C-alpha cells in the first residue's frame, strides 16, 4: 500500500472549497512529491515526483492568490536527477528550496540540492558524514539556538537492525547521528515528524507492510525515545493527512485524519 503523507508548516485555507483551475499548463498528475510553502511568493512549490514508470525533475509554482500554476525554469547547467519520495523544505531565513534524497528506477539518493529563487539556479551541496541512502524516511526542518537544521529518520528497508535520527546542521552542512540511550528500536517508514521544545515528535506510517499509528518523542538533551500513544484503526485507510497547527511558530498539536476518524494529539 502506498501511503502519501503531505507534510508542511501548515497552509490554512479559510473557505469550504477552493477550485484549482487547470490553466497555465499545470503539472502532470504525480505521486511521491513534497509541497513547500514560500511566504514571499504566496506560493506552494513542488518538485519532481513520479507517474507510473515516469519520474520527473521539474519545478512548479502554484500561486494561492491567482490560483495559477507556473513552471519554474532554471538557469543551471546541473540540476537534481528525476526522483520521488524525497525530503524538501524551505529556509526560514533565505526561503531557498532544499531537496534531499529520494529514489528513481535506478538508485536511492542521499544528495542535497539547493534552489535559489532569485538566481533560478540549482546548487549541489556537499555534506559531511552523510548517512546512507534511505527510502521512506520522515523529516523535519527547524531552528534551534538561531541555527537551521534538517532532521531525518526511518527507512522502508525492514532488514535494517538499527535506525537513527540524523541531523544536518545547515551552517556547517555536517550530519550528526543521534544515539538512543534506551536502545529502544523504532521501525518507521512514510511517517511524519516535527520539532517542538527540544524534542522530535514522530508518528509512524507503515511498519512491515502494516499501517500502524504510533507516536513517540525523542528528546535531544536526554537522547532517549519515549513512547506516547497508539491508535488502532479498524478501517483500511486510503490516505492519511497529518497536519500541524502553528501559532507564533510554536506547534501545538497534531491533527490526524482518516476516512471516518479524527484524532488530536496535544503536545503539552
PDB file of C-alpha atoms in Angstrom:
ATOM      1  CA  UNK A   1       0.000   0.000   0.000  1.00  0.00           C
ATOM      2  CA  UNK A   2       1.278   3.407  -0.857  1.00  0.00           C
ATOM      3  CA  UNK A   3       0.996   5.994   1.864  1.00  0.00           C
ATOM      4  CA  UNK A   4       1.063   9.580   0.794  1.00  0.00           C
ATOM      5  CA  UNK A   5       1.857  11.995   3.591  1.00  0.00           C
ATOM      6  CA  UNK A   6       1.831  15.651   2.818  1.00  0.00           C
ATOM      7  CA  UNK A   7       3.833  17.467   5.457  1.00  0.00           C
ATOM      8  CA  UNK A   8       4.057  21.248   5.619  1.00  0.00           C
ATOM      9  CA  UNK A   9       4.271  24.057   8.077  1.00  0.00           C
ATOM     10  CA  UNK A  10       0.529  24.418   7.646  1.00  0.00           C
ATOM     11  CA  UNK A  11      -1.304  26.184   4.891  1.00  0.00           C
ATOM     12  CA  UNK A  12      -4.533  27.408   6.439  1.00  0.00           C
ATOM     13  CA  UNK A  13      -7.343  27.875   3.929  1.00  0.00           C
ATOM     14  CA  UNK A  14     -10.310  29.918   5.096  1.00  0.00           C
ATOM     15  CA  UNK A  15     -13.052  28.631   2.821  1.00  0.00           C
ATOM     16  CA  UNK A  16     -15.051  25.478   2.357  1.00  0.00           C
ATOM     17  CA  UNK A  17     -13.968  24.713  -1.197  1.00  0.00           C
ATOM     18  CA  UNK A  18     -11.192  26.033  -3.393  1.00  0.00           C
ATOM     19  CA  UNK A  19     -11.021  25.292  -7.096  1.00  0.00           C
ATOM     20  CA  UNK A  20      -7.557  24.956  -8.561  1.00  0.00           C
ATOM     21  CA  UNK A  21      -8.007  25.792 -12.264  1.00  0.00           C
ATOM     22  CA  UNK A  22      -6.354  23.681 -14.917  1.00  0.00           C
ATOM     23  CA  UNK A  23      -4.974  26.651 -16.835  1.00  0.00           C
ATOM     24  CA  UNK A  24      -1.396  27.749 -17.343  1.00  0.00           C
ATOM     25  CA  UNK A  25      -0.227  24.187 -18.068  1.00  0.00           C
ATOM     26  CA  UNK A  26      -0.486  22.532 -14.635  1.00  0.00           C
ATOM     27  CA  UNK A  27       1.952  19.724 -13.788  1.00  0.00           C
ATOM     28  CA  UNK A  28       1.112  16.156 -14.735  1.00  0.00           C
ATOM     29  CA  UNK A  29      -0.647  14.030 -12.144  1.00  0.00           C
ATOM     30  CA  UNK A  30       2.060  12.554  -9.940  1.00  0.00           C
ATOM     31  CA  UNK A  31       2.853  10.991  -6.576  1.00  0.00           C
ATOM     32  CA  UNK A  32       5.827  10.915  -4.232  1.00  0.00           C
ATOM     33  CA  UNK A  33       6.170  14.704  -4.036  1.00  0.00           C
ATOM     34  CA  UNK A  34       6.614  17.181  -1.204  1.00  0.00           C
ATOM     35  CA  UNK A  35       4.954  20.592  -1.155  1.00  0.00           C
ATOM     36  CA  UNK A  36       6.787  23.609   0.270  1.00  0.00           C
ATOM     37  CA  UNK A  37       5.213  26.988   1.036  1.00  0.00           C
ATOM     38  CA  UNK A  38       7.218  30.107   0.087  1.00  0.00           C
ATOM     39  CA  UNK A  39       5.723  33.080   2.008  1.00  0.00           C
ATOM     40  CA  UNK A  40       7.194  35.921  -0.066  1.00  0.00           C
ATOM     41  CA  UNK A  41       5.870  34.341  -3.270  1.00  0.00           C
ATOM     42  CA  UNK A  42       2.493  33.419  -1.741  1.00  0.00           C
ATOM     43  CA  UNK A  43       3.072  30.116  -3.454  1.00  0.00           C
ATOM     44  CA  UNK A  44       3.298  26.379  -2.970  1.00  0.00           C
ATOM     45  CA  UNK A  45       6.261  24.841  -4.784  1.00  0.00           C
ATOM     46  CA  UNK A  46       6.561  21.189  -5.807  1.00  0.00           C
ATOM     47  CA  UNK A  47       9.439  19.299  -7.360  1.00  0.00           C
ATOM     48  CA  UNK A  48       9.695  16.020  -9.235  1.00  0.00           C
ATOM     49  CA  UNK A  49       7.553  13.028  -8.330  1.00  0.00           C
ATOM     50  CA  UNK A  50       6.518  10.106 -10.485  1.00  0.00           C
ATOM     51  CA  UNK A  51       3.624   8.755 -12.531  1.00  0.00           C
ATOM     52  CA  UNK A  52       3.609   5.044 -13.387  1.00  0.00           C
ATOM     53  CA  UNK A  53       7.193   4.430 -14.549  1.00  0.00           C
ATOM     54  CA  UNK A  54       7.982   8.056 -15.399  1.00  0.00           C
ATOM     55  CA  UNK A  55       9.990  10.127 -12.913  1.00  0.00           C
ATOM     56  CA  UNK A  56      10.188  13.934 -13.032  1.00  0.00           C
ATOM     57  CA  UNK A  57      12.666  16.641 -12.019  1.00  0.00           C
ATOM     58  CA  UNK A  58      10.662  19.711 -12.996  1.00  0.00           C
ATOM     59  CA  UNK A  59       9.814  22.539 -10.577  1.00  0.00           C
ATOM     60  CA  UNK A  60       6.332  24.056 -10.315  1.00  0.00           C
ATOM     61  CA  UNK A  61       4.864  27.075  -8.538  1.00  0.00           C
ATOM     62  CA  UNK A  62       1.188  27.393  -7.522  1.00  0.00           C
ATOM     63  CA  UNK A  63       0.198  30.935  -6.526  1.00  0.00           C
ATOM     64  CA  UNK A  64      -2.501  30.815  -3.825  1.00  0.00           C
ATOM     65  CA  UNK A  65      -3.720  34.308  -4.752  1.00  0.00           C
ATOM     66  CA  UNK A  66      -4.071  33.965  -8.524  1.00  0.00           C
ATOM     67  CA  UNK A  67      -4.655  30.170  -8.410  1.00  0.00           C
ATOM     68  CA  UNK A  68      -2.316  29.755 -11.366  1.00  0.00           C
ATOM     69  CA  UNK A  69       0.365  27.142 -11.962  1.00  0.00           C
ATOM     70  CA  UNK A  70       3.698  28.188 -13.475  1.00  0.00           C
ATOM     71  CA  UNK A  71       6.692  26.037 -14.283  1.00  0.00           C
ATOM     72  CA  UNK A  72       9.933  27.454 -12.897  1.00  0.00           C
ATOM     73  CA  UNK A  73      12.754  27.208 -15.413  1.00  0.00           C
ATOM     74  CA  UNK A  74      16.300  27.032 -14.115  1.00  0.00           C
ATOM     75  CA  UNK A  75      19.476  28.723 -15.320  1.00  0.00           C
ATOM     76  CA  UNK A  76      21.608  25.861 -14.013  1.00  0.00           C
ATOM     77  CA  UNK A  77      23.664  23.504 -16.117  1.00  0.00           C
ATOM     78  CA  UNK A  78      23.387  20.904 -13.361  1.00  0.00           C
ATOM     79  CA  UNK A  79      20.035  20.041 -11.777  1.00  0.00           C
ATOM     80  CA  UNK A  80      18.766  17.241  -9.495  1.00  0.00           C
ATOM     81  CA  UNK A  81      18.077  13.962 -11.254  1.00  0.00           C
ATOM     82  CA  UNK A  82      14.416  12.852 -11.584  1.00  0.00           C
ATOM     83  CA  UNK A  83      13.166  11.452  -8.274  1.00  0.00           C
ATOM     84  CA  UNK A  84      10.237  10.847  -5.917  1.00  0.00           C
ATOM     85  CA  UNK A  85       9.803  10.285  -2.152  1.00  0.00           C
ATOM     86  CA  UNK A  86      12.469  12.861  -1.319  1.00  0.00           C
ATOM     87  CA  UNK A  87      12.602  15.338   1.560  1.00  0.00           C
ATOM     88  CA  UNK A  88      12.071  19.049   0.899  1.00  0.00           C
ATOM     89  CA  UNK A  89      11.895  22.267   2.891  1.00  0.00           C
ATOM     90  CA  UNK A  90      12.472  25.998   2.505  1.00  0.00           C
ATOM     91  CA  UNK A  91      14.741  28.046   4.722  1.00  0.00           C
ATOM     92  CA  UNK A  92      13.010  30.463   7.095  1.00  0.00           C
ATOM     93  CA  UNK A  93      15.988  32.778   6.540  1.00  0.00           C
ATOM     94  CA  UNK A  94      16.608  32.751   2.776  1.00  0.00           C
ATOM     95  CA  UNK A  95      13.454  30.977   1.524  1.00  0.00           C
ATOM     96  CA  UNK A  96      15.719  28.875  -0.690  1.00  0.00           C
ATOM     97  CA  UNK A  97      14.344  25.420  -1.501  1.00  0.00           C
ATOM     98  CA  UNK A  98      16.251  22.313  -0.421  1.00  0.00           C
ATOM     99  CA  UNK A  99      15.708  18.810  -1.810  1.00  0.00           C
ATOM    100  CA  UNK A 100      17.300  15.784  -0.149  1.00  0.00           C
ATOM    101  CA  UNK A 101      17.448  12.159  -1.263  1.00  0.00           C
ATOM    102  CA  UNK A 102      14.609  10.300  -2.935  1.00  0.00           C
ATOM    103  CA  UNK A 103      14.553   7.500  -5.471  1.00  0.00           C
ATOM    104  CA  UNK A 104      14.272   6.830  -9.181  1.00  0.00           C
ATOM    105  CA  UNK A 105      14.144   3.475 -11.011  1.00  0.00           C
ATOM    106  CA  UNK A 106      17.935   3.124 -10.874  1.00  0.00           C
ATOM    107  CA  UNK A 107      19.029   4.268  -7.436  1.00  0.00           C
ATOM    108  CA  UNK A 108      18.108   5.608  -3.996  1.00  0.00           C
ATOM    109  CA  UNK A 109      19.734   9.010  -3.454  1.00  0.00           C
ATOM    110  CA  UNK A 110      21.272  10.812  -0.470  1.00  0.00           C
ATOM    111  CA  UNK A 111      22.361  14.053  -2.153  1.00  0.00           C
ATOM    112  CA  UNK A 112      21.357  17.587  -1.113  1.00  0.00           C
ATOM    113  CA  UNK A 113      20.337  20.305  -3.584  1.00  0.00           C
ATOM    114  CA  UNK A 114      19.562  23.976  -3.039  1.00  0.00           C
ATOM    115  CA  UNK A 115      17.431  26.148  -5.350  1.00  0.00           C
ATOM    116  CA  UNK A 116      17.719  29.947  -5.240  1.00  0.00           C
ATOM    117  CA  UNK A 117      14.518  31.647  -6.434  1.00  0.00           C
ATOM    118  CA  UNK A 118      16.389  34.886  -7.197  1.00  0.00           C
ATOM    119  CA  UNK A 119      19.078  33.445  -9.452  1.00  0.00           C
ATOM    120  CA  UNK A 120      16.912  30.488 -10.549  1.00  0.00           C
ATOM    121  CA  UNK A 121      19.873  28.193 -10.056  1.00  0.00           C
ATOM    122  CA  UNK A 122      20.292  24.745  -8.527  1.00  0.00           C
ATOM    123  CA  UNK A 123      23.410  24.008  -6.478  1.00  0.00           C
ATOM    124  CA  UNK A 124      24.603  20.588  -5.312  1.00  0.00           C
ATOM    125  CA  UNK A 125      25.621  20.970  -1.652  1.00  0.00           C
ATOM    126  CA  UNK A 126      28.427  18.671  -0.419  1.00  0.00           C
ATOM    127  CA  UNK A 127      27.726  17.386   3.092  1.00  0.00           C
ATOM    128  CA  UNK A 128      29.936  15.844   5.774  1.00  0.00           C
ATOM    129  CA  UNK A 129      29.247  12.431   7.377  1.00  0.00           C
ATOM    130  CA  UNK A 130      26.327  11.893   5.013  1.00  0.00           C
ATOM    131  CA  UNK A 131      24.075   8.987   6.125  1.00  0.00           C
ATOM    132  CA  UNK A 132      23.425   6.044   3.841  1.00  0.00           C
ATOM    133  CA  UNK A 133      20.658   6.498   1.302  1.00  0.00           C
ATOM    134  CA  UNK A 134      17.239   5.514   2.633  1.00  0.00           C
ATOM    135  CA  UNK A 135      13.718   5.337   1.246  1.00  0.00           C
ATOM    136  CA  UNK A 136      10.542   6.326   3.042  1.00  0.00           C
ATOM    137  CA  UNK A 137      12.292   8.464   5.651  1.00  0.00           C
ATOM    138  CA  UNK A 138      10.390  11.089   7.591  1.00  0.00           C
ATOM    139  CA  UNK A 139      11.907  14.525   8.032  1.00  0.00           C
ATOM    140  CA  UNK A 140      11.535  17.969   9.530  1.00  0.00           C
ATOM    141  CA  UNK A 141      13.189  21.384   9.346  1.00  0.00           C
ATOM    142  CA  UNK A 142      13.582  23.596  12.396  1.00  0.00           C
ATOM    143  CA  UNK A 143      15.616  26.360  14.031  1.00  0.00           C
ATOM    144  CA  UNK A 144      17.352  25.797  17.362  1.00  0.00           C
ATOM    145  CA  UNK A 145      19.557  28.408  19.044  1.00  0.00           C
ATOM    146  CA  UNK A 146      19.420  30.517  15.866  1.00  0.00           C
ATOM    147  CA  UNK A 147      20.823  27.681  13.736  1.00  0.00           C
ATOM    148  CA  UNK A 148      18.831  25.948  10.983  1.00  0.00           C
ATOM    149  CA  UNK A 149      18.629  22.159  10.992  1.00  0.00           C
ATOM    150  CA  UNK A 150      17.169  19.384   8.850  1.00  0.00           C
ATOM    151  CA  UNK A 151      16.485  16.018  10.503  1.00  0.00           C
ATOM    152  CA  UNK A 152      15.575  12.632   9.005  1.00  0.00           C
ATOM    153  CA  UNK A 153      14.516   9.301  10.482  1.00  0.00           C
ATOM    154  CA  UNK A 154      13.321   5.953   9.173  1.00  0.00           C
ATOM    155  CA  UNK A 155      13.692   3.569   6.267  1.00  0.00           C
ATOM    156  CA  UNK A 156      11.460   1.300   4.208  1.00  0.00           C
ATOM    157  CA  UNK A 157      14.043  -1.494   4.425  1.00  0.00           C
ATOM    158  CA  UNK A 158      12.762  -3.933   7.073  1.00  0.00           C
ATOM    159  CA  UNK A 159      16.124  -5.741   7.258  1.00  0.00           C
ATOM    160  CA  UNK A 160      17.818  -2.787   8.948  1.00  0.00           C
ATOM    161  CA  UNK A 161      18.716  -3.635  12.548  1.00  0.00           C
ATOM    162  CA  UNK A 162      19.087  -0.081  13.854  1.00  0.00           C
ATOM    163  CA  UNK A 163      17.535   3.205  12.732  1.00  0.00           C
ATOM    164  CA  UNK A 164      18.789   6.554  13.970  1.00  0.00           C
ATOM    165  CA  UNK A 165      17.859  10.193  13.714  1.00  0.00           C
ATOM    166  CA  UNK A 166      20.356  12.090  11.577  1.00  0.00           C
ATOM    167  CA  UNK A 167      20.528  15.874  11.889  1.00  0.00           C
ATOM    168  CA  UNK A 168      22.070  18.175   9.283  1.00  0.00           C
ATOM    169  CA  UNK A 169      23.465  21.490  10.527  1.00  0.00           C
ATOM    170  CA  UNK A 170      22.708  23.962   7.726  1.00  0.00           C
ATOM    171  CA  UNK A 171      25.546  26.250   8.816  1.00  0.00           C
ATOM    172  CA  UNK A 172      28.273  23.618   8.501  1.00  0.00           C
ATOM    173  CA  UNK A 173      26.405  21.076   6.328  1.00  0.00           C
ATOM    174  CA  UNK A 174      27.604  18.330   8.638  1.00  0.00           C
ATOM    175  CA  UNK A 175      25.373  15.396   9.598  1.00  0.00           C
ATOM    176  CA  UNK A 176      25.268  14.083  13.168  1.00  0.00           C
ATOM    177  CA  UNK A 177      23.836  10.728  14.249  1.00  0.00           C
ATOM    178  CA  UNK A 178      21.719  10.828  17.412  1.00  0.00           C
ATOM    179  CA  UNK A 179      22.188   7.927  19.797  1.00  0.00           C
ATOM    180  CA  UNK A 180      19.413   6.332  21.840  1.00  0.00           C
ATOM    181  CA  UNK A 181      20.475   5.665  25.423  1.00  0.00           C
ATOM    182  CA  UNK A 182      17.448   3.403  25.932  1.00  0.00           C
ATOM    183  CA  UNK A 183      18.281   1.191  22.935  1.00  0.00           C
ATOM    184  CA  UNK A 184      14.602   1.474  22.054  1.00  0.00           C
ATOM    185  CA  UNK A 185      14.197   0.237  18.475  1.00  0.00           C
ATOM    186  CA  UNK A 186      11.551   2.014  16.407  1.00  0.00           C
ATOM    187  CA  UNK A 187      10.798   0.952  12.859  1.00  0.00           C
ATOM    188  CA  UNK A 188       9.221   3.645  10.723  1.00  0.00           C
ATOM    189  CA  UNK A 189       8.583   4.440   7.080  1.00  0.00           C
ATOM    190  CA  UNK A 190       6.495   7.166   5.450  1.00  0.00           C
ATOM    191  CA  UNK A 191       5.676   8.768   8.771  1.00  0.00           C
ATOM    192  CA  UNK A 192       5.637  12.354   9.957  1.00  0.00           C
ATOM    193  CA  UNK A 193       7.969  14.163  12.334  1.00  0.00           C
ATOM    194  CA  UNK A 194       8.037  17.649  13.847  1.00  0.00           C
ATOM    195  CA  UNK A 195      10.333  19.510  16.235  1.00  0.00           C
ATOM    196  CA  UNK A 196       8.920  21.128  19.374  1.00  0.00           C
ATOM    197  CA  UNK A 197      10.696  22.314  22.527  1.00  0.00           C
ATOM    198  CA  UNK A 198      13.940  20.337  22.172  1.00  0.00           C
ATOM    199  CA  UNK A 199      12.138  17.145  21.115  1.00  0.00           C
ATOM    200  CA  UNK A 200      11.101  15.394  17.921  1.00  0.00           C
ATOM    201  CA  UNK A 201       7.562  14.007  17.752  1.00  0.00           C
ATOM    202  CA  UNK A 202       7.221  11.038  15.424  1.00  0.00           C
ATOM    203  CA  UNK A 203       4.025   9.461  14.161  1.00  0.00           C
ATOM    204  CA  UNK A 204       4.787   6.262  12.258  1.00  0.00           C
ATOM    205  CA  UNK A 205       3.141   5.464   8.959  1.00  0.00           C
ATOM    206  CA  UNK A 206       3.968   1.930   7.806  1.00  0.00           C
ATOM    207  CA  UNK A 207       5.646  -0.882   9.730  1.00  0.00           C
ATOM    208  CA  UNK A 208       6.278  -4.216   7.999  1.00  0.00           C
ATOM    209  CA  UNK A 209       3.561  -3.521   5.400  1.00  0.00           C
ATOM    210  CA  UNK A 210       1.064  -2.744   8.164  1.00  0.00           C
ATOM    211  CA  UNK A 211      -0.492   0.666   8.655  1.00  0.00           C
ATOM    212  CA  UNK A 212       0.083   1.477  12.322  1.00  0.00           C
ATOM    213  CA  UNK A 213      -0.054   4.869  14.009  1.00  0.00           C
ATOM    214  CA  UNK A 214       2.265   5.015  16.983  1.00  0.00           C
ATOM    215  CA  UNK A 215       3.512   8.256  18.458  1.00  0.00           C
ATOM    216  CA  UNK A 216       6.908   8.721  20.072  1.00  0.00           C
ATOM    217  CA  UNK A 217       9.107  11.609  21.042  1.00  0.00           C
ATOM    218  CA  UNK A 218      12.875  11.843  21.053  1.00  0.00           C
ATOM    219  CA  UNK A 219      14.404  14.375  23.443  1.00  0.00           C
ATOM    220  CA  UNK A 220      17.681  15.860  22.251  1.00  0.00           C
ATOM    221  CA  UNK A 221      19.081  16.639  25.686  1.00  0.00           C
ATOM    222  CA  UNK A 222      18.252  13.254  27.246  1.00  0.00           C
ATOM    223  CA  UNK A 223      18.916  11.342  23.984  1.00  0.00           C
ATOM    224  CA  UNK A 224      16.088   8.893  24.580  1.00  0.00           C
ATOM    225  CA  UNK A 225      12.923   7.785  22.808  1.00  0.00           C
ATOM    226  CA  UNK A 226       9.668   7.964  24.794  1.00  0.00           C
ATOM    227  CA  UNK A 227       6.531   6.063  23.796  1.00  0.00           C
ATOM    228  CA  UNK A 228       3.456   8.304  23.877  1.00  0.00           C
ATOM    229  CA  UNK A 229       0.374   6.609  22.480  1.00  0.00           C
ATOM    230  CA  UNK A 230      -1.080   4.221  19.923  1.00  0.00           C
ATOM    231  CA  UNK A 231      -4.077   4.469  17.654  1.00  0.00           C
ATOM    232  CA  UNK A 232      -5.554   1.199  16.352  1.00  0.00           C
ATOM    233  CA  UNK A 233      -7.680   1.904  13.286  1.00  0.00           C
ATOM    234  CA  UNK A 234     -10.362  -0.643  12.449  1.00  0.00           C
ATOM    235  CA  UNK A 235     -10.775   0.537   8.858  1.00  0.00           C
ATOM    236  CA  UNK A 236      -8.488   0.339   5.864  1.00  0.00           C
ATOM    237  CA  UNK A 237      -7.442   3.918   5.252  1.00  0.00           C
ATOM    238  CA  UNK A 238      -6.856   5.087   1.729  1.00  0.00           C
ATOM    239  CA  UNK A 239      -4.971   8.176   2.826  1.00  0.00           C
ATOM    240  CA  UNK A 240      -3.671   9.833   5.971  1.00  0.00           C
ATOM    241  CA  UNK A 241      -3.008  13.530   6.181  1.00  0.00           C
ATOM    242  CA  UNK A 242      -1.034  14.780   9.130  1.00  0.00           C
ATOM    243  CA  UNK A 243      -1.400  18.491   9.663  1.00  0.00           C
ATOM    244  CA  UNK A 244       0.133  20.678  12.308  1.00  0.00           C
ATOM    245  CA  UNK A 245      -1.374  23.841  13.696  1.00  0.00           C
ATOM    246  CA  UNK A 246       1.128  26.606  14.233  1.00  0.00           C
ATOM    247  CA  UNK A 247       0.755  29.761  16.314  1.00  0.00           C
ATOM    248  CA  UNK A 248       3.710  32.131  16.527  1.00  0.00           C
ATOM    249  CA  UNK A 249       5.877  29.351  15.058  1.00  0.00           C
ATOM    250  CA  UNK A 250       5.181  27.031  18.007  1.00  0.00           C
ATOM    251  CA  UNK A 251       3.456  23.791  17.110  1.00  0.00           C
ATOM    252  CA  UNK A 252       0.598  22.982  19.457  1.00  0.00           C
ATOM    253  CA  UNK A 253      -0.844  19.691  18.209  1.00  0.00           C
ATOM    254  CA  UNK A 254      -1.147  17.009  15.562  1.00  0.00           C
ATOM    255  CA  UNK A 255      -4.468  16.608  13.799  1.00  0.00           C
ATOM    256  CA  UNK A 256      -4.729  13.159  12.221  1.00  0.00           C
ATOM    257  CA  UNK A 257      -7.492  12.441   9.729  1.00  0.00           C
ATOM    258  CA  UNK A 258      -8.731   9.132   8.374  1.00  0.00           C
ATOM    259  CA  UNK A 259     -11.877   8.262   6.454  1.00  0.00           C
ATOM    260  CA  UNK A 260     -14.194   8.464   9.440  1.00  0.00           C
ATOM    261  CA  UNK A 261     -11.937   9.205  12.404  1.00  0.00           C
ATOM    262  CA  UNK A 262     -10.354  12.402  13.668  1.00  0.00           C
ATOM    263  CA  UNK A 263      -7.638  12.273  16.322  1.00  0.00           C
ATOM    264  CA  UNK A 264      -5.898  15.167  18.053  1.00  0.00           C
ATOM    265  CA  UNK A 265      -2.598  14.772  19.899  1.00  0.00           C
ATOM    266  CA  UNK A 266      -1.751  17.628  22.239  1.00  0.00           C
ATOM    267  CA  UNK A 267       1.945  18.384  22.640  1.00  0.00           C
ATOM    268  CA  UNK A 268       1.545  19.950  26.074  1.00  0.00           C
TER     269      UNK A 268
END
